[in-house]
PDB file of C-alpha atoms in Angstrom:
ATOM      1  CA  MET A 973     106.937 138.237  82.235  1.00 44.00           C
ATOM      2  CA  ARG A 974     105.787 136.475  85.375  1.00 41.00           C
ATOM      3  CA  THR A 975     105.970 132.700  85.586  1.00 44.00           C
ATOM      4  CA  PRO A 976     102.695 130.993  86.501  1.00 44.00           C
ATOM      5  CA  ARG A 977     102.606 129.518  89.981  1.00 43.00           C
ATOM      6  CA  ARG A 978     103.307 125.803  90.135  1.00 42.00           C
ATOM      7  CA  SER A 979     100.588 123.495  91.318  1.00 41.00           C
ATOM      8  CA  LYS A 980     101.333 120.358  93.305  1.00 41.00           C
ATOM      9  CA  SER A 981      99.841 118.220  90.540  1.00 39.00           C
ATOM     10  CA  ALA A 982     102.324 119.522  87.964  1.00 39.00           C
ATOM     11  CA  HIS A 983     105.090 117.223  89.192  1.00 39.00           C
ATOM     12  CA  ARG A 984     104.266 113.585  89.405  1.00 37.00           C
ATOM     13  CA  THR A 985     106.477 110.573  89.937  1.00 34.00           C
ATOM     14  CA  LEU A 986     106.947 109.153  86.458  1.00 36.00           C
ATOM     15  CA  HIS A 987     107.219 105.690  84.984  1.00 35.00           C
ATOM     16  CA  ARG A 988     110.775 105.342  83.702  1.00 37.00           C
ATOM     17  CA  GLY A 989     114.299 106.399  84.185  1.00 38.00           C
ATOM     18  CA  PRO A 990     117.016 106.305  86.784  1.00 36.00           C
ATOM     19  CA  PHE A 991     115.163 108.753  89.008  1.00 35.00           C
ATOM     20  CA  SER A 992     111.735 107.125  88.869  1.00 36.00           C
ATOM     21  CA  GLY A 993     110.218 107.055  92.318  1.00 34.00           C
ATOM     22  CA  SER A 994     113.215 108.789  93.880  1.00 30.00           C
ATOM     23  CA  GLY A 995     112.015 112.351  94.012  1.00 32.00           C
ATOM     24  CA  ILE A 996     112.726 113.729  90.547  1.00 41.00           C
ATOM     25  CA  GLY A 997     109.214 115.128  90.387  1.00 47.00           C
ATOM     26  CA  CYS A 998     109.860 117.556  93.268  1.00 53.00           C
ATOM     27  CA  ARG A 999     108.951 114.988  95.882  1.00 44.00           C
ATOM     28  CA  ARG A1000     111.475 114.312  98.585  1.00 39.00           C
ATOM     29  CA  ARG A1001     111.510 111.076 100.489  1.00 48.00           C
ATOM     30  CA  GLY A1002     114.102 111.734 103.158  1.00 47.00           C
ATOM     31  CA  SER A1003     116.997 111.744 100.703  1.00 43.00           C
ATOM     32  CA  PRO A1004     120.113 113.736 101.665  1.00 43.00           C
ATOM     33  CA  TRP A1005     120.512 114.720  97.992  1.00 42.00           C
ATOM     34  CA  LEU A1006     119.062 117.891  96.570  1.00 52.00           C
ATOM     35  CA  GLY A1007     115.520 117.516  95.359  1.00 60.00           C
ATOM     36  CA  ALA A1008     114.902 118.118  91.670  1.00 60.00           C
ATOM     37  CA  CYS A1009     113.105 121.363  92.471  1.00 68.00           C
ATOM     38  CA  ASP A1010     116.341 122.704  93.960  1.00 76.00           C
ATOM     39  CA  TRP A1011     118.173 122.223  90.672  1.00 76.00           C
ATOM     40  CA  LEU A1012     116.489 125.129  88.879  1.00 87.00           C
ATOM     41  CA  PRO A1013     115.483 128.607  90.000  1.00 90.00           C
ATOM     42  CA  GLU A1014     111.743 129.272  90.192  1.00 90.00           C
ATOM     43  CA  GLU A1015     111.875 131.639  87.202  1.00 92.00           C
ATOM     44  CA  HIS A1016     113.807 129.277  84.893  1.00 95.00           C
ATOM     45  CA  LEU A1017     112.410 128.780  81.373  1.00 97.00           C
ATOM     46  CA  ALA A1018     112.274 125.005  81.922  1.00 95.00           C
ATOM     47  CA  ARG A1019     109.769 125.501  84.759  1.00 95.00           C
ATOM     48  CA  PHE A1020     107.622 127.690  82.511  1.00 96.00           C
ATOM     49  CA  VAL A1021     107.676 125.041  79.760  1.00 97.00           C
ATOM     50  CA  ALA A1022     106.783 122.299  82.272  1.00 95.00           C
ATOM     51  CA  ASP A1023     103.863 124.349  83.587  1.00 95.00           C
ATOM     52  CA  LEU A1024     102.664 125.122  80.070  1.00 96.00           C
ATOM     53  CA  VAL A1025     102.699 121.461  79.039  1.00 96.00           C
ATOM     54  CA  ASP A1026     101.435 119.996  82.334  1.00 93.00           C
ATOM     55  CA  GLU A1027      98.699 122.496  83.125  1.00 95.00           C
ATOM     56  CA  HIS A1028      97.639 124.202  79.905  1.00 95.00           C
ATOM     57  CA  LEU A1029      98.073 121.868  76.918  1.00 94.00           C
ATOM     58  CA  ASP A1030      95.464 119.217  76.211  1.00 94.00           C
ATOM     59  CA  LEU A1031      97.446 116.094  75.353  1.00 92.00           C
ATOM     60  CA  SER A1032      94.503 113.705  75.693  1.00 90.00           C
ATOM     61  CA  ARG A1033      94.492 112.770  71.994  1.00 90.00           C
ATOM     62  CA  ILE A1034      98.188 111.927  72.130  1.00 86.00           C
ATOM     63  CA  HIS A1035      97.709 109.849  75.281  1.00 83.00           C
ATOM     64  CA  ALA A1036      94.732 108.028  73.714  1.00 82.00           C
ATOM     65  CA  ALA A1037      96.751 107.060  70.623  1.00 81.00           C
ATOM     66  CA  TYR A1038      99.953 106.315  72.538  1.00 75.00           C
ATOM     67  CA  THR A1039      99.618 102.756  73.761  1.00 71.00           C
ATOM     68  CA  GLU A1040     101.815  99.783  73.144  1.00 68.00           C
ATOM     69  CA  GLY A1041     100.928  96.286  74.242  1.00 71.00           C
ATOM     70  CA  ARG A1042     104.474  94.959  74.065  1.00 76.00           C
ATOM     71  CA  GLY A1043     107.530  95.601  76.180  1.00 72.00           C
ATOM     72  CA  GLY A1044     107.864  97.994  79.070  1.00 69.00           C
ATOM     73  CA  PRO A1045     105.745 101.064  79.651  1.00 69.00           C
ATOM     74  CA  PRO A1046     106.224 103.787  77.020  1.00 75.00           C
ATOM     75  CA  TYR A1047     107.788 107.128  77.792  1.00 81.00           C
ATOM     76  CA  ASP A1048     105.245 109.642  78.991  1.00 86.00           C
ATOM     77  CA  PRO A1049     104.253 111.791  75.965  1.00 89.00           C
ATOM     78  CA  ARG A1050     103.989 114.765  78.310  1.00 92.00           C
ATOM     79  CA  LEU A1051     107.721 114.498  79.024  1.00 92.00           C
ATOM     80  CA  MET A1052     108.535 114.215  75.345  1.00 92.00           C
ATOM     81  CA  VAL A1053     106.523 117.356  74.548  1.00 94.00           C
ATOM     82  CA  ARG A1054     108.271 119.198  77.409  1.00 95.00           C
ATOM     83  CA  ILE A1055     111.711 118.228  76.104  1.00 95.00           C
ATOM     84  CA  LEU A1056     110.993 119.066  72.464  1.00 95.00           C
ATOM     85  CA  LEU A1057     109.341 122.383  73.285  1.00 97.00           C
ATOM     86  CA  TYR A1058     112.220 123.423  75.548  1.00 98.00           C
ATOM     87  CA  GLY A1059     114.787 122.290  72.978  1.00 97.00           C
ATOM     88  CA  TYR A1060     113.108 124.192  70.156  1.00 97.00           C
ATOM     89  CA  THR A1061     112.645 127.259  72.362  1.00 96.00           C
ATOM     90  CA  THR A1062     116.361 127.305  73.175  1.00 96.00           C
ATOM     91  CA  GLY A1063     117.369 126.843  69.523  1.00 97.00           C
ATOM     92  CA  MET A1064     118.153 123.130  69.630  1.00 95.00           C
ATOM     93  CA  ARG A1065     116.711 121.232  66.659  1.00 94.00           C
ATOM     94  CA  SER A1066     118.804 118.047  66.576  1.00 96.00           C
ATOM     95  CA  SER A1067     117.129 115.040  68.196  1.00 92.00           C
ATOM     96  CA  ARG A1068     120.548 113.539  68.947  1.00 94.00           C
ATOM     97  CA  ALA A1069     121.688 116.728  70.650  1.00 95.00           C
ATOM     98  CA  ILE A1070     118.452 116.822  72.657  1.00 94.00           C
ATOM     99  CA  GLU A1071     119.026 113.186  73.672  1.00 91.00           C
ATOM    100  CA  ARG A1072     122.540 114.055  74.907  1.00 93.00           C
ATOM    101  CA  LYS A1073     121.169 117.055  76.798  1.00 93.00           C
ATOM    102  CA  CYS A1074     118.708 114.775  78.635  1.00 91.00           C
ATOM    103  CA  VAL A1075     121.745 113.050  80.142  1.00 89.00           C
ATOM    104  CA  ASP A1076     124.145 115.979  80.628  1.00 89.00           C
ATOM    105  CA  ASP A1077     122.081 119.144  81.093  1.00 91.00           C
ATOM    106  CA  VAL A1078     120.153 119.958  84.283  1.00 91.00           C
ATOM    107  CA  PRO A1079     117.114 121.684  82.691  1.00 94.00           C
ATOM    108  CA  PHE A1080     116.643 118.874  80.168  1.00 93.00           C
ATOM    109  CA  ARG A1081     117.081 116.195  82.857  1.00 91.00           C
ATOM    110  CA  TRP A1082     114.610 118.024  85.061  1.00 91.00           C
ATOM    111  CA  LEU A1083     112.043 118.254  82.251  1.00 93.00           C
ATOM    112  CA  ALA A1084     112.550 114.576  81.387  1.00 89.00           C
ATOM    113  CA  ALA A1085     112.238 113.574  85.058  1.00 86.00           C
ATOM    114  CA  GLY A1086     115.515 111.709  84.651  1.00 78.00           C
ATOM    115  CA  ALA A1087     114.146 109.436  81.902  1.00 77.00           C
ATOM    116  CA  ALA A1088     116.812 109.357  79.191  1.00 68.00           C
ATOM    117  CA  ALA A1089     116.181 107.453  75.973  1.00 61.00           C
ATOM    118  CA  GLY A1090     118.508 104.618  75.275  1.00 55.00           C
TER     119      GLY A1090
END
């Protein structure tokens, strides 16, 4: 199966997390560190899941209902769908295990754009 080609709009700088604004969304800003796109091969399942969620799923109803007037900005629902879909696809059903993977595992960190819950 061939992975759909990535569009430039598929990776955006996201709101939260230790990598926010530092290139996690495949944007490099002169950093000597590897860019997030270098962490995973082009044909990796995580890239397919990201493309599916970012380019092909209509999440507008989730975004419309997902507002909170208090505190900091909420986690991007698109990232949460990416993480859950990838976790379920790889056989991971535990939310606590998925949370740990978002800290320790490259594909999960890449899908979460570095935004770990906590």
